[in-house]
mmCIF file of C-alpha atoms and ligand atoms in Angstrom:
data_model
loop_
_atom_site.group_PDB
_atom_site.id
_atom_site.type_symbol
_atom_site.label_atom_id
_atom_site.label_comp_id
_atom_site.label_asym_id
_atom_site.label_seq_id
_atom_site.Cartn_x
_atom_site.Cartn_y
_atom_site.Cartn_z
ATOM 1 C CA UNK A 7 230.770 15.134 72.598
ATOM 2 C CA UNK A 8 234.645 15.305 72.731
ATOM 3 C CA UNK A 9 237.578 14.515 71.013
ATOM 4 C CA UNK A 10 240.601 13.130 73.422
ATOM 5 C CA UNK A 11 243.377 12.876 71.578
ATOM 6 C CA UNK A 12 246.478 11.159 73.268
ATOM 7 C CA UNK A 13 249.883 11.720 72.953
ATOM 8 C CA UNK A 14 253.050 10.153 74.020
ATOM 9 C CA UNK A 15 256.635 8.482 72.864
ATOM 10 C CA UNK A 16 254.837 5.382 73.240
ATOM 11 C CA UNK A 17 252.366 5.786 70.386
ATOM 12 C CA UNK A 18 253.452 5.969 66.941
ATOM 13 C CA UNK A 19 251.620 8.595 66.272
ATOM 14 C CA UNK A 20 248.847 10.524 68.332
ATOM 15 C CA UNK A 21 245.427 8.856 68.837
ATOM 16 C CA UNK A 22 242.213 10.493 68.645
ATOM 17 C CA UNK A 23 239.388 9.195 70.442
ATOM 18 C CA UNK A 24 235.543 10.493 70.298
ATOM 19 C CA UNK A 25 234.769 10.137 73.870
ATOM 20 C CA UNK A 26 230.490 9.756 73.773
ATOM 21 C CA UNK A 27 228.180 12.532 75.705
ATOM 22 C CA UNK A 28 226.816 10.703 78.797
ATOM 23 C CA UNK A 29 229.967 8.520 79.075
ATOM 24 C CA UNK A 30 231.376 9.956 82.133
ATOM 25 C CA UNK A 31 234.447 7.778 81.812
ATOM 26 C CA UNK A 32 237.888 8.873 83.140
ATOM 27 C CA UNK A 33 240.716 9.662 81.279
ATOM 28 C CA UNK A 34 241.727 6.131 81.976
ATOM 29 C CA UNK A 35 239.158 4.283 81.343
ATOM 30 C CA UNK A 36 238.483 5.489 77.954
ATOM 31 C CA UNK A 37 242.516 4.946 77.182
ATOM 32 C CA UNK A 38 242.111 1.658 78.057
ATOM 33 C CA UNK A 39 238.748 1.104 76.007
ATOM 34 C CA UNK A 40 241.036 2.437 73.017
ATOM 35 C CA UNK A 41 244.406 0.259 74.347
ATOM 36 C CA UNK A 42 246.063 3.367 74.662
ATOM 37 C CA UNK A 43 248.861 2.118 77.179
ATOM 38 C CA UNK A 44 248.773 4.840 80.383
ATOM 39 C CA UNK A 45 250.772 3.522 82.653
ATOM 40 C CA UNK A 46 248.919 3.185 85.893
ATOM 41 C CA UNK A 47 248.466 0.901 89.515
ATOM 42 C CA UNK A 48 246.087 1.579 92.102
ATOM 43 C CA UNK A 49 243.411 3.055 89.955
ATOM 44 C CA UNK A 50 242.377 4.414 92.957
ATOM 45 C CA UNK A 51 244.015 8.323 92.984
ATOM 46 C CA UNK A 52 246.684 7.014 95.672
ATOM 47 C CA UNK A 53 249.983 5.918 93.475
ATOM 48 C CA UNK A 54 250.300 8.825 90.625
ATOM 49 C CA UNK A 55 251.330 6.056 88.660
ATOM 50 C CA UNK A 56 248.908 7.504 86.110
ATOM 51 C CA UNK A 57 249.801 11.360 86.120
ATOM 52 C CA UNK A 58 248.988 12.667 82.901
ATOM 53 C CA UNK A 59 249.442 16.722 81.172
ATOM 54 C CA UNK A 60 245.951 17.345 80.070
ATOM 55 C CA UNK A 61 245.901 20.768 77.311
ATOM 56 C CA UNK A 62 242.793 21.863 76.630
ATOM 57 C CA UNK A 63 241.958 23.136 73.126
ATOM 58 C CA UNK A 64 239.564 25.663 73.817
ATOM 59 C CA UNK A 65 240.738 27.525 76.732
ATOM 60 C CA UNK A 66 238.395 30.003 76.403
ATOM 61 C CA UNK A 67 235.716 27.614 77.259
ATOM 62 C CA UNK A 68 237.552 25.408 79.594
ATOM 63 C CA UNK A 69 235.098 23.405 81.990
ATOM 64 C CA UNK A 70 235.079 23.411 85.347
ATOM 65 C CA UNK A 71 236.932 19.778 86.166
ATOM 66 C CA UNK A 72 236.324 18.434 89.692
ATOM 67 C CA UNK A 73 238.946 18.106 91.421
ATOM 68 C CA UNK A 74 239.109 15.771 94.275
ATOM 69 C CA UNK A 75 240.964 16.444 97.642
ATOM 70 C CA UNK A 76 242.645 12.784 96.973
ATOM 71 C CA UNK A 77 243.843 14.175 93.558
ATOM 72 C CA UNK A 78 244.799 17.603 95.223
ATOM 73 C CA UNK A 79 246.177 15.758 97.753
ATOM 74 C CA UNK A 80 248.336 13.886 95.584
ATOM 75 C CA UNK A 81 249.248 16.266 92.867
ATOM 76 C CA UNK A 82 250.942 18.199 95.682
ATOM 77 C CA UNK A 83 253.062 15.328 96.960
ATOM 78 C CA UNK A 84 254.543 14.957 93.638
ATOM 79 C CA UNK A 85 255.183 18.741 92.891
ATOM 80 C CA UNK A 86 253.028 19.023 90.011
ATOM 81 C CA UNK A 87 250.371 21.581 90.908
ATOM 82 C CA UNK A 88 251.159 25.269 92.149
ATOM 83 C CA UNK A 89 249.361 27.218 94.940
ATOM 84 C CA UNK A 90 247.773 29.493 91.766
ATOM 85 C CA UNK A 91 246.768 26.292 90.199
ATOM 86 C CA UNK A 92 245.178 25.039 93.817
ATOM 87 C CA UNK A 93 243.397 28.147 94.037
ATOM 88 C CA UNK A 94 242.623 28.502 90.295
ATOM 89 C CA UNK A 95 240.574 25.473 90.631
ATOM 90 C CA UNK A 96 238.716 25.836 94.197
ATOM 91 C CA UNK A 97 238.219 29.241 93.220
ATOM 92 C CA UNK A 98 237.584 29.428 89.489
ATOM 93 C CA UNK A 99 236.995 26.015 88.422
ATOM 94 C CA UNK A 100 239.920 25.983 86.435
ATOM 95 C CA UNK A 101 241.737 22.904 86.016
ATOM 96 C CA UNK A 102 245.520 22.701 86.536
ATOM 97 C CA UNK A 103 247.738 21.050 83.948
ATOM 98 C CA UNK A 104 248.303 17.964 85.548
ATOM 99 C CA UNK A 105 245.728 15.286 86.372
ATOM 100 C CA UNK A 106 245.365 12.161 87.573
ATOM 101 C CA UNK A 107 243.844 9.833 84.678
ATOM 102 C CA UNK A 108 241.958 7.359 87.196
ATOM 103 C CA UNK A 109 240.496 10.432 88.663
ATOM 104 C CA UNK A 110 240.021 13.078 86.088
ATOM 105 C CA UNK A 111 236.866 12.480 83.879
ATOM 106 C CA UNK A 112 235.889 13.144 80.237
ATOM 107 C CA UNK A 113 233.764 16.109 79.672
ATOM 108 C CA UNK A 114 232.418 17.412 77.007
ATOM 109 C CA UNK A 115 235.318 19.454 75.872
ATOM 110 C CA UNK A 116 238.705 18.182 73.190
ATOM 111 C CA UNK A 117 241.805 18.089 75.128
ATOM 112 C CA UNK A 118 244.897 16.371 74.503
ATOM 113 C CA UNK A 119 246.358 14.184 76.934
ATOM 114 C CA UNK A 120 249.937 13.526 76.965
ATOM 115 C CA UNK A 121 251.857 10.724 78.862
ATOM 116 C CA UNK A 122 254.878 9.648 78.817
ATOM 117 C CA UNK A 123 254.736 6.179 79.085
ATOM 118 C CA UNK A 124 257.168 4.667 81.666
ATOM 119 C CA UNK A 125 258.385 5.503 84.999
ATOM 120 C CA UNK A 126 259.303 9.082 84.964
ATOM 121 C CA UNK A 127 256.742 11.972 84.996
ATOM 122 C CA UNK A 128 255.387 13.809 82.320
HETATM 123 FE FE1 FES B 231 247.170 5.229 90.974
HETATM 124 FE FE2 FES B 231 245.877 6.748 89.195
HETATM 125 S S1 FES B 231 246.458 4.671 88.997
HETATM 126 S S2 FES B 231 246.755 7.350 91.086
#
């Protein structure tokens, strides 16, 4: 139901994956199903290791992503979601720029996902 296609200096060139309807993975999990290499640790929405820039190609029709107060949480400790983005998605279900990939799961909309691949944030 969606393309994902990632993108980062790591790849030789961008990889498009068709993420299946009913899948429910998260980001990560369905780079790892395709051996796309985001970095990542705790897999548990506590480290960041796995912060990720997620565009969405439609925004029009942009879903409503759950965010989780662990992923809120974090994305504020590491700077990379504003108060309008915070309130965007309680408010409006809209989902900031930055996610977690071991939190943030596939839906059924194409969105690009772009990582950079070592140590430094995206
Ligand atoms: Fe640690 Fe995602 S792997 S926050």
């Amino acid at each position: 139901m969606a393309n994902v296609t990632f993108s980062s200096p790591k790849l030789a060139k961008d990889v498009t994956v068709y993420a299946i309807a009913g899948d429910r993975g998260t980001i990560l999990s369905l780079a790892k199903a395709h051996k796309v290499p985001i970095p990542f640790d705790c897999q548990d929405g506590e480290c960041g290791s796995c912060l990720v820039e997620v565009s969405h190609l439609s925004p029009t029709t942009k879903n409503a992503i759950a965010l989780t107060e662990k992923e809120k949480e974090l994305l504020k400790q590491l700077g990379k979601i504003t108060k309008d983005e915070i309130y965007d998605a309680e408010v409006n279900d809209m989902p900031p720029r930055y996610r977690l990939a071991c939190q943030c799961f596939v839906r059924h909309e194409d969105i690009v996902v772009t990582f950079q691949g070592d140590d430094t944030v995206p």
